[in-house]
PDB file of C-alpha atoms in Angstrom:
ATOM      1  CA  ASN A 212      75.890 113.387  96.614  1.00 51.00           C
ATOM      2  CA  ALA A 213      77.376 115.593  94.260  1.00 70.00           C
ATOM      3  CA  GLY A 214      80.514 117.223  94.790  1.00 92.00           C
ATOM      4  CA  VAL A 215      81.507 120.670  93.788  1.00 96.00           C
ATOM      5  CA  MET A 216      80.835 120.764  89.805  1.00 96.00           C
ATOM      6  CA  GLN A 217      82.609 122.985  87.539  1.00 97.00           C
ATOM      7  CA  ASN A 218      81.988 123.803  83.912  1.00 97.00           C
ATOM      8  CA  PRO A 219      83.065 123.727  81.106  1.00 97.00           C
ATOM      9  CA  ARG A 220      85.757 121.418  82.028  1.00 96.00           C
ATOM     10  CA  HIS A 221      87.984 121.915  78.791  1.00 97.00           C
ATOM     11  CA  LEU A 222      87.465 125.945  77.727  1.00 97.00           C
ATOM     12  CA  VAL A 223      89.103 127.451  74.591  1.00 98.00           C
ATOM     13  CA  ARG A 224      89.223 131.683  73.687  1.00 98.00           C
ATOM     14  CA  ARG A 225      91.384 133.645  71.626  1.00 98.00           C
ATOM     15  CA  ARG A 226      93.382 136.529  73.069  1.00 98.00           C
ATOM     16  CA  GLY A 227      90.652 139.266  73.820  1.00 98.00           C
ATOM     17  CA  GLN A 228      87.475 136.976  74.250  1.00 98.00           C
ATOM     18  CA  GLU A 229      85.687 136.461  77.309  1.00 98.00           C
ATOM     19  CA  ALA A 230      85.797 133.804  79.397  1.00 98.00           C
ATOM     20  CA  ARG A 231      83.134 132.131  81.607  1.00 98.00           C
ATOM     21  CA  LEU A 232      83.365 129.646  84.464  1.00 98.00           C
ATOM     22  CA  ARG A 233      80.870 128.648  86.357  1.00 98.00           C
ATOM     23  CA  CYS A 234      80.915 126.636  89.612  1.00 98.00           C
ATOM     24  CA  SER A 235      78.210 124.998  91.870  1.00 97.00           C
ATOM     25  CA  PRO A 236      79.258 124.421  95.443  1.00 96.00           C
ATOM     26  CA  MET A 237      78.679 121.220  97.118  1.00 93.00           C
ATOM     27  CA  LYS A 238      74.782 120.523  98.617  1.00 91.00           C
ATOM     28  CA  GLY A 239      74.337 122.647 101.947  1.00 87.00           C
ATOM     29  CA  HIS A 240      77.522 124.715 101.326  1.00 89.00           C
ATOM     30  CA  SER A 241      77.159 128.632 101.205  1.00 89.00           C
ATOM     31  CA  HIS A 242      80.803 129.131 101.025  1.00 91.00           C
ATOM     32  CA  VAL A 243      82.941 129.678  97.704  1.00 95.00           C
ATOM     33  CA  TYR A 244      86.423 129.747  96.903  1.00 95.00           C
ATOM     34  CA  TRP A 245      88.310 130.123  93.679  1.00 97.00           C
ATOM     35  CA  TYR A 246      91.883 129.009  93.190  1.00 96.00           C
ATOM     36  CA  ARG A 247      94.147 129.393  90.052  1.00 96.00           C
ATOM     37  CA  GLN A 248      96.650 126.557  89.095  1.00 94.00           C
ATOM     38  CA  LEU A 249      99.677 127.350  86.721  1.00 89.00           C
ATOM     39  CA  PRO A 250     101.316 123.896  84.980  1.00 81.00           C
ATOM     40  CA  GLU A 251     103.348 122.416  87.793  1.00 75.00           C
ATOM     41  CA  GLU A 252     102.647 124.942  90.500  1.00 80.00           C
ATOM     42  CA  GLY A 253     100.476 124.643  93.464  1.00 83.00           C
ATOM     43  CA  LEU A 254      97.240 126.159  93.710  1.00 91.00           C
ATOM     44  CA  LYS A 255      96.841 129.848  94.138  1.00 92.00           C
ATOM     45  CA  PHE A 256      94.046 131.628  96.059  1.00 92.00           C
ATOM     46  CA  MET A 257      92.091 133.833  94.065  1.00 95.00           C
ATOM     47  CA  VAL A 258      88.556 134.965  96.017  1.00 95.00           C
ATOM     48  CA  TYR A 259      85.977 134.262  98.391  1.00 94.00           C
ATOM     49  CA  LEU A 260      82.712 134.502  98.510  1.00 94.00           C
ATOM     50  CA  GLN A 261      79.168 133.799 100.246  1.00 92.00           C
ATOM     51  CA  LYS A 262      75.879 134.354  98.478  1.00 89.00           C
ATOM     52  CA  GLU A 263      75.585 138.081  97.145  1.00 89.00           C
ATOM     53  CA  ASN A 264      78.905 139.049  98.896  1.00 93.00           C
ATOM     54  CA  ILE A 265      82.488 138.918  98.206  1.00 94.00           C
ATOM     55  CA  ILE A 266      84.707 138.370 101.563  1.00 92.00           C
ATOM     56  CA  ASP A 267      88.251 138.107 100.312  1.00 91.00           C
ATOM     57  CA  GLU A 268      89.171 139.158  97.086  1.00 93.00           C
ATOM     58  CA  SER A 269      93.260 139.707  97.926  1.00 91.00           C
ATOM     59  CA  GLY A 270      94.079 137.167  95.148  1.00 92.00           C
ATOM     60  CA  MET A 271      91.971 138.458  92.022  1.00 95.00           C
ATOM     61  CA  PRO A 272      94.132 140.108  89.684  1.00 94.00           C
ATOM     62  CA  LYS A 273      93.018 144.006  89.815  1.00 90.00           C
ATOM     63  CA  GLU A 274      91.714 143.838  86.044  1.00 95.00           C
ATOM     64  CA  ARG A 275      90.386 141.706  83.676  1.00 98.00           C
ATOM     65  CA  PHE A 276      88.862 139.201  86.590  1.00 98.00           C
ATOM     66  CA  SER A 277      85.776 139.324  88.451  1.00 97.00           C
ATOM     67  CA  ALA A 278      83.587 136.716  90.629  1.00 98.00           C
ATOM     68  CA  GLU A 279      80.216 136.606  91.676  1.00 97.00           C
ATOM     69  CA  PHE A 280      77.694 134.510  93.640  1.00 96.00           C
ATOM     70  CA  PRO A 281      74.408 135.560  93.118  1.00 93.00           C
ATOM     71  CA  LYS A 282      71.618 134.442  95.443  1.00 90.00           C
ATOM     72  CA  GLU A 283      70.035 132.167  93.011  1.00 91.00           C
ATOM     73  CA  GLY A 284      72.663 130.188  90.703  1.00 93.00           C
ATOM     74  CA  PRO A 285      76.031 129.072  90.467  1.00 96.00           C
ATOM     75  CA  SER A 286      79.361 131.334  91.576  1.00 97.00           C
ATOM     76  CA  ILE A 287      80.665 132.873  88.109  1.00 98.00           C
ATOM     77  CA  LEU A 288      84.673 133.315  87.731  1.00 98.00           C
ATOM     78  CA  ARG A 289      84.624 136.013  84.232  1.00 98.00           C
ATOM     79  CA  ILE A 290      88.003 137.128  82.404  1.00 98.00           C
ATOM     80  CA  GLN A 291      88.102 139.592  80.220  1.00 98.00           C
ATOM     81  CA  GLN A 292      89.809 140.307  77.031  1.00 98.00           C
ATOM     82  CA  VAL A 293      91.813 137.039  77.864  1.00 98.00           C
ATOM     83  CA  VAL A 294      95.721 136.929  77.666  1.00 97.00           C
ATOM     84  CA  ARG A 295      97.845 134.109  77.190  1.00 95.00           C
ATOM     85  CA  GLY A 296      99.015 134.235  80.666  1.00 94.00           C
ATOM     86  CA  ASP A 297      95.411 133.378  81.453  1.00 96.00           C
ATOM     87  CA  SER A 298      95.943 130.006  80.319  1.00 96.00           C
ATOM     88  CA  ALA A 299      95.266 127.654  83.596  1.00 96.00           C
ATOM     89  CA  ALA A 300      93.584 125.767  85.834  1.00 97.00           C
ATOM     90  CA  TYR A 301      90.492 127.534  87.226  1.00 98.00           C
ATOM     91  CA  PHE A 302      89.476 125.173  90.532  1.00 97.00           C
ATOM     92  CA  CYS A 303      86.536 125.912  92.310  1.00 97.00           C
ATOM     93  CA  ALA A 304      86.290 124.989  95.804  1.00 95.00           C
ATOM     94  CA  SER A 305      83.337 125.186  98.954  1.00 93.00           C
ATOM     95  CA  SER A 306      82.792 124.641 102.699  1.00 89.00           C
ATOM     96  CA  PRO A 307      79.570 124.332 104.600  1.00 85.00           C
ATOM     97  CA  THR A 308      80.700 127.463 107.051  1.00 77.00           C
ATOM     98  CA  GLY A 309      83.469 130.036 106.974  1.00 71.00           C
ATOM     99  CA  PRO A 310      86.809 128.810 106.704  1.00 64.00           C
ATOM    100  CA  ASP A 311      88.302 129.720 110.082  1.00 61.00           C
ATOM    101  CA  SER A 312      85.990 127.287 111.739  1.00 59.00           C
ATOM    102  CA  GLY A 313      88.421 124.558 109.836  1.00 62.00           C
ATOM    103  CA  ASN A 314      86.128 122.957 107.974  1.00 68.00           C
ATOM    104  CA  THR A 315      87.229 120.950 105.293  1.00 80.00           C
ATOM    105  CA  ILE A 316      87.465 123.112 101.915  1.00 86.00           C
ATOM    106  CA  TYR A 317      86.400 120.174  99.003  1.00 90.00           C
ATOM    107  CA  PHE A 318      87.764 121.162  95.580  1.00 94.00           C
ATOM    108  CA  GLY A 319      85.732 120.649  91.875  1.00 96.00           C
ATOM    109  CA  GLU A 320      87.316 119.071  89.305  1.00 95.00           C
ATOM    110  CA  GLY A 321      88.446 122.239  87.866  1.00 97.00           C
ATOM    111  CA  SER A 322      88.009 124.041  84.241  1.00 97.00           C
ATOM    112  CA  TRP A 323      91.513 123.828  82.097  1.00 97.00           C
ATOM    113  CA  LEU A 324      91.656 127.827  80.161  1.00 97.00           C
ATOM    114  CA  THR A 325      93.767 127.903  77.017  1.00 97.00           C
ATOM    115  CA  VAL A 326      93.965 130.833  75.350  1.00 97.00           C
ATOM    116  CA  VAL A 327      95.036 130.767  71.531  1.00 97.00           C
TER     117      VAL A 327
ATOM    118  CA  GLY B  11     103.054 136.138 104.154  1.00 60.00           C
ATOM    119  CA  GLU B  12     102.634 132.267 104.620  1.00 66.00           C
ATOM    120  CA  SER B  13     104.609 130.741 102.312  1.00 71.00           C
ATOM    121  CA  VAL B  14     104.513 126.975 101.790  1.00 77.00           C
ATOM    122  CA  GLY B  15     107.607 124.819 100.507  1.00 72.00           C
ATOM    123  CA  LEU B  16     107.912 120.741  99.632  1.00 62.00           C
ATOM    124  CA  HIS B  17     111.103 119.059 100.408  1.00 62.00           C
ATOM    125  CA  LEU B  18     111.520 117.132  97.182  1.00 72.00           C
ATOM    126  CA  PRO B  19     109.307 117.699  93.982  1.00 87.00           C
ATOM    127  CA  THR B  20     109.281 113.821  93.197  1.00 90.00           C
ATOM    128  CA  LEU B  21     109.582 110.461  95.394  1.00 93.00           C
ATOM    129  CA  SER B  22     109.889 107.363  93.575  1.00 94.00           C
ATOM    130  CA  VAL B  23     108.775 104.573  95.673  1.00 95.00           C
ATOM    131  CA  GLN B  24     108.433 100.099  95.369  1.00 96.00           C
ATOM    132  CA  GLU B  25     104.920  98.938  95.473  1.00 97.00           C
ATOM    133  CA  GLY B  26     104.460  97.957  99.211  1.00 97.00           C
ATOM    134  CA  ASP B  27     106.740 100.790 100.530  1.00 96.00           C
ATOM    135  CA  ASN B  28     106.068 103.700 103.240  1.00 96.00           C
ATOM    136  CA  SER B  29     106.013 106.620 101.409  1.00 96.00           C
ATOM    137  CA  ILE B  30     107.228 110.007 103.481  1.00 96.00           C
ATOM    138  CA  ILE B  31     106.113 113.369 101.917  1.00 95.00           C
ATOM    139  CA  ASN B  32     107.394 116.522 103.759  1.00 94.00           C
ATOM    140  CA  CYS B  33     106.477 119.920 104.115  1.00 93.00           C
ATOM    141  CA  ALA B  34     107.527 123.208 105.483  1.00 93.00           C
ATOM    142  CA  TYR B  35     105.609 126.434 106.637  1.00 91.00           C
ATOM    143  CA  SER B  36     106.929 129.492 107.612  1.00 89.00           C
ATOM    144  CA  ASN B  37     103.898 131.315 109.899  1.00 86.00           C
ATOM    145  CA  SER B  38     104.003 129.841 113.063  1.00 84.00           C
ATOM    146  CA  ALA B  39     100.450 131.347 113.723  1.00 83.00           C
ATOM    147  CA  SER B  40      99.145 128.895 111.212  1.00 85.00           C
ATOM    148  CA  ASP B  41      96.590 126.459 113.132  1.00 86.00           C
ATOM    149  CA  TYR B  42      95.329 124.180 110.273  1.00 89.00           C
ATOM    150  CA  PHE B  43      96.828 121.711 108.192  1.00 92.00           C
ATOM    151  CA  ILE B  44      95.898 119.806 104.984  1.00 92.00           C
ATOM    152  CA  TRP B  45      97.053 117.449 102.563  1.00 95.00           C
ATOM    153  CA  TYR B  46      95.527 117.182  99.315  1.00 94.00           C
ATOM    154  CA  LYS B  47      96.019 114.320  96.629  1.00 96.00           C
ATOM    155  CA  GLN B  48      95.729 115.547  92.760  1.00 94.00           C
ATOM    156  CA  GLU B  49      95.757 113.189  90.021  1.00 94.00           C
ATOM    157  CA  SER B  50      96.411 114.032  86.370  1.00 90.00           C
ATOM    158  CA  GLY B  51      93.408 116.134  85.106  1.00 90.00           C
ATOM    159  CA  LYS B  52      91.837 116.730  88.344  1.00 92.00           C
ATOM    160  CA  GLY B  53      90.581 118.746  91.322  1.00 93.00           C
ATOM    161  CA  PRO B  54      92.918 118.518  94.862  1.00 93.00           C
ATOM    162  CA  GLN B  55      90.848 115.518  96.949  1.00 94.00           C
ATOM    163  CA  PHE B  56      90.862 115.745 100.485  1.00 92.00           C
ATOM    164  CA  ILE B  57      93.366 113.522 102.228  1.00 95.00           C
ATOM    165  CA  ILE B  58      93.401 113.764 105.971  1.00 95.00           C
ATOM    166  CA  ASP B  59      93.873 117.502 107.927  1.00 93.00           C
ATOM    167  CA  ILE B  60      95.674 118.144 111.742  1.00 93.00           C
ATOM    168  CA  ARG B  61      94.750 121.046 113.765  1.00 91.00           C
ATOM    169  CA  SER B  62      97.588 122.633 115.707  1.00 90.00           C
ATOM    170  CA  ASN B  63      96.823 121.054 119.017  1.00 92.00           C
ATOM    171  CA  MET B  64      97.339 117.872 117.513  1.00 94.00           C
ATOM    172  CA  ASP B  65     100.691 116.353 116.404  1.00 96.00           C
ATOM    173  CA  LYS B  66      99.686 113.292 114.787  1.00 97.00           C
ATOM    174  CA  ARG B  67      96.651 112.019 113.246  1.00 97.00           C
ATOM    175  CA  GLN B  68      95.937 108.357 111.442  1.00 97.00           C
ATOM    176  CA  GLY B  69      93.643 107.798 108.462  1.00 94.00           C
ATOM    177  CA  GLN B  70      93.293 104.907 106.498  1.00 93.00           C
ATOM    178  CA  ARG B  71      96.814 103.820 105.689  1.00 96.00           C
ATOM    179  CA  VAL B  72      97.698 107.597 105.950  1.00 98.00           C
ATOM    180  CA  THR B  73      99.568 109.588 108.471  1.00 98.00           C
ATOM    181  CA  VAL B  74      99.895 113.368 109.293  1.00 97.00           C
ATOM    182  CA  LEU B  75     102.156 114.240 111.447  1.00 97.00           C
ATOM    183  CA  LEU B  76     102.849 117.889 112.640  1.00 97.00           C
ATOM    184  CA  ASN B  77     106.131 119.635 114.606  1.00 96.00           C
ATOM    185  CA  LYS B  78     105.115 123.154 115.424  1.00 93.00           C
ATOM    186  CA  THR B  79     108.730 123.675 116.866  1.00 94.00           C
ATOM    187  CA  VAL B  80     110.488 123.332 113.447  1.00 94.00           C
ATOM    188  CA  LYS B  81     107.229 123.844 111.363  1.00 94.00           C
ATOM    189  CA  HIS B  82     107.157 120.800 109.107  1.00 94.00           C
ATOM    190  CA  LEU B  83     104.564 118.882 108.356  1.00 94.00           C
ATOM    191  CA  SER B  84     104.781 115.368 106.995  1.00 96.00           C
ATOM    192  CA  LEU B  85     102.120 112.812 104.920  1.00 97.00           C
ATOM    193  CA  GLN B  86     102.939 109.043 105.696  1.00 98.00           C
ATOM    194  CA  ILE B  87     101.673 106.644 103.265  1.00 97.00           C
ATOM    195  CA  ALA B  88     101.442 102.933 104.614  1.00 97.00           C
ATOM    196  CA  ALA B  89     102.058  99.994 101.921  1.00 97.00           C
ATOM    197  CA  THR B  90     102.037 102.372  98.906  1.00 97.00           C
ATOM    198  CA  GLN B  91      99.701 100.993  96.011  1.00 96.00           C
ATOM    199  CA  PRO B  92     100.211 102.385  92.035  1.00 95.00           C
ATOM    200  CA  GLY B  93      96.853 104.105  92.797  1.00 95.00           C
ATOM    201  CA  ASP B  94      98.720 106.183  95.013  1.00 97.00           C
ATOM    202  CA  SER B  95     100.799 107.537  92.430  1.00 96.00           C
ATOM    203  CA  ALA B  96      99.504 111.493  92.027  1.00 96.00           C
ATOM    204  CA  VAL B  97     100.863 114.661  92.990  1.00 94.00           C
ATOM    205  CA  TYR B  98     101.156 115.562  96.991  1.00 95.00           C
ATOM    206  CA  PHE B  99     100.120 119.155  97.883  1.00 93.00           C
ATOM    207  CA  CYS B 100     100.197 120.481 101.702  1.00 93.00           C
ATOM    208  CA  ALA B 101      97.726 123.207 102.387  1.00 91.00           C
ATOM    209  CA  VAL B 102      98.181 125.987 105.370  1.00 89.00           C
ATOM    210  CA  ASN B 103      95.666 127.987 106.571  1.00 82.00           C
ATOM    211  CA  SER B 104      97.139 131.766 106.285  1.00 69.00           C
ATOM    212  CA  GLY B 105      94.470 134.158 106.893  1.00 64.00           C
ATOM    213  CA  TYR B 106      91.024 134.341 107.326  1.00 65.00           C
ATOM    214  CA  SER B 107      89.906 133.023 103.879  1.00 66.00           C
ATOM    215  CA  THR B 108      92.898 131.364 102.290  1.00 76.00           C
ATOM    216  CA  LEU B 109      94.963 128.125 102.207  1.00 84.00           C
ATOM    217  CA  THR B 110      98.631 128.577 100.597  1.00 86.00           C
ATOM    218  CA  PHE B 111      99.650 125.731  98.748  1.00 88.00           C
ATOM    219  CA  GLY B 112     102.785 124.111  98.756  1.00 86.00           C
ATOM    220  CA  LYS B 113     103.979 123.161  95.165  1.00 83.00           C
ATOM    221  CA  GLY B 114     103.383 119.386  95.356  1.00 89.00           C
ATOM    222  CA  THR B 115     105.430 116.609  95.221  1.00 92.00           C
ATOM    223  CA  MET B 116     104.668 113.746  92.797  1.00 93.00           C
ATOM    224  CA  LEU B 117     104.876 110.426  93.949  1.00 96.00           C
ATOM    225  CA  LEU B 118     105.568 107.706  91.600  1.00 96.00           C
ATOM    226  CA  VAL B 119     104.670 103.904  92.279  1.00 96.00           C
ATOM    227  CA  SER B 120     106.315 100.957  90.425  1.00 94.00           C
ATOM    228  CA  PRO B 121     105.312  97.490  90.982  1.00 89.00           C
TER     229      PRO B 121
END
């Protein structure tokens, strides 16, 4: 039973380049969440998506960051024109139903972005 | 908004001891609480959760206690093992779609 799959696990980008992080939720899960973790910090919520819909993007920076979860394929977190401050671990999580039903949210192993 | 704090950034214990990791939250409307374990270079791993209609829940070697009066949550690990060494986060639901995480407590288990 595959868990939440994220790739790439590690990504190095030069300042100004684009970073694309992919996430495939657990089988049967249609709710996806992205969190960011800075070194020695807890995880910070970024965005919550269902298939083809962004439900809550209150944690997303207003510029350069976008997320999608198309009808087919993985969820994508896209960071344009990366800066050094974007260096962090980005975690995707999924749940079978919405978070208000108290379903456990399971996390992937993360994508570590380093901007040089 | 919700804020979640952990009382100790690092906890050192001997193998076989019981460990207690504490967490405080601010929003009295929070009704779902989760403990995660994160090993270096890995994602958060679900340990145990509890809803606000309970004050205690037990798993295998772990117990979560919830005190809603003082908005305090704790994770107890019995007979701590070296494999328990990790960073432990409490997470609290803080809105329709978000979990608010504390900064984490690093548990160090020495043989």
